[in-house]
Amino acid sequence: MPRFHAPAALLPDGWASDVLVEVDAGGSILSVARDAAAGAAERLHGPVLPGIPDLHSHAFQRAMAGLAERGGPAGDSFWSWRDLMYRFVDRLGPREVEAIAAQLHVELLRHGYTSVAEFHYVHNDRGGASYEEETTLCDAICAAAGASGIGLTLLPVAYRRGGFGGKPTSGAQARFVLDADRYARLVETLSRRHCADAQLRIGVAPHSLRAVDPADLAATLAAIDAVDAKAPVHIHVAETRREVEDCVAWSGARPVAWLLDNAPVGERWCLVHATHMDADETRRLAASGAVAGICPTTEANLGDGFFPAGAFAAAGGRIGFGSDSNVSTSPVEELRWYEYGQRLASGQRNLSAPGSDASTGMALLRAALDGGAQAMGRPVGAIAPGFRADLVVLDHDHPILAERAGDALVDAWIFSGNDRVVRDVVVGGQWVVREGHHAHEEQARADFARALRRLMRGE
Ligand code: NGQ
Ligand code: ZN
């Protein structure tokens, strides 16, 4: 039975010294002792944090990072980015999806993410024909996660409309569409296949109120409730101003308000983006207990707007963070930009800190852990009995951590840690990164390079 000993670790009630973590054969924490001798336990050479959940990813988009940074003839927007992304989707096959996801997972792990919620919406073959097995591309994601060792919440996406009011889907969207029966079968097959795997949870994701109509939304919830009535439900909502306008034109209500009025939004839900909310929506979403999934680097990259952070926090809302388009694969960047967005807009500092002398980095990290874990629907985000043994070891010899201890380590990491501050990573009690190196790193990089060559040159 693996045992780990750390000189310092962040536990649910704060920092503790000489922490001994005992892990069961399935990778969950059995016991945590403070002021304990190391004995024969494996030594963790630095301060230890719980692994961070990445609550929103579209893995394949990692391969188009940097390819959408040229101005268009009529300016550029979320929608012109989406057109380019659709052209990219068109070329992907199962081998490419798996290779890109594996490379992404290695990078996420090396930066301290230990689990990821994959919002996976490409289900059909090129041109839109069904694969013989509707799980083909979901299986590619699971294979990548298995090889990399990252924990996975797989959210097969329901995508059936091209816009509000049941608009037909475009040709580019044909790869996303499964009818209600095939979708229910996909959810059922995946849930059954993976129900005994502690590294993996299946949930669902109605893509957005643009891509599902009210009947599709109900059918999506019914599909998961038939197999797992507590599983996570994620949805994109209110990311752009145009989405809000179109939703009002269709229903008379703004998207977050529509969802709160028409769906059982509560703790199993994660509303991704929720960028454009009025004061009433902000208060009501906070009261619902759902997580707002913020993806600061992607939202900045796409020019979405900034989440109403102050009002949502004041109303007691829960947030977590996601890497979304994976232009960044580091949790540090998401947390930092969430705080910096508020500083730039307000001319003030330390807006995420809960009070005088409280650490901003720590408040951001706690939000990422708690909200992230809730959204994953897996027992992660804390070093405590019953939780997964997902541990991130910081490099205490890194210059930015010199003479830092406790919360100050986290502030230094979040606000200044750009380069190899994470030393080791354990997921489910297994070593996945040692001294900054992932065991499958070289293989993943070679497979990724080959996949990119096929995608970009057609070779
Ligand atoms: C996605 N990404 O599903 O990949 C979306 C774009 C859409 C973000 N919203 C497509 N960041 O929302 O229609
Ligand atoms: Zn997304």
PDB file of C-alpha atoms and ligand atoms in Angstrom, residues 56-58 61 81 119 121 207 235-236 239 272-273 295 298 302 324-325, ligand 2:
ATOM      1  CA  HIS A  56     -13.487  22.445 -18.995  1.00  0.00           C
ATOM      2  CA  SER A  57     -11.463  21.254 -21.968  1.00  0.00           C
ATOM      3  CA  HIS A  58     -11.880  20.657 -25.690  1.00  0.00           C
ATOM      4  CA  GLN A  61      -8.267  22.561 -29.834  1.00  0.00           C
ATOM      5  CA  TRP A  81     -12.571  31.912 -34.637  1.00  0.00           C
ATOM      6  CA  PHE A 119     -16.511  18.448 -23.016  1.00  0.00           C
ATOM      7  CA  TYR A 121     -18.593  16.958 -28.991  1.00  0.00           C
ATOM      8  CA  HIS A 207     -23.593  21.970 -25.640  1.00  0.00           C
ATOM      9  CA  ILE A 235     -23.375  23.492 -20.411  1.00  0.00           C
ATOM     10  CA  HIS A 236     -21.877  26.525 -22.200  1.00  0.00           C
ATOM     11  CA  GLU A 239     -20.422  33.491 -23.464  1.00  0.00           C
ATOM     12  CA  VAL A 272     -19.342  27.227 -18.358  1.00  0.00           C
ATOM     13  CA  HIS A 273     -18.520  30.905 -19.026  1.00  0.00           C
ATOM     14  CA  CYS A 295     -11.879  29.867 -18.506  1.00  0.00           C
ATOM     15  CA  THR A 298      -9.772  31.290 -23.593  1.00  0.00           C
ATOM     16  CA  LEU A 302     -11.834  34.894 -27.886  1.00  0.00           C
ATOM     17  CA  ASP A 324     -11.182  25.260 -22.520  1.00  0.00           C
ATOM     18  CA  SER A 325      -9.448  25.799 -25.909  1.00  0.00           C
TER      19      SER A 325
HETATM   20 ZN    ZN B   2     -16.059  25.172 -24.194  1.00  0.00          ZN
END
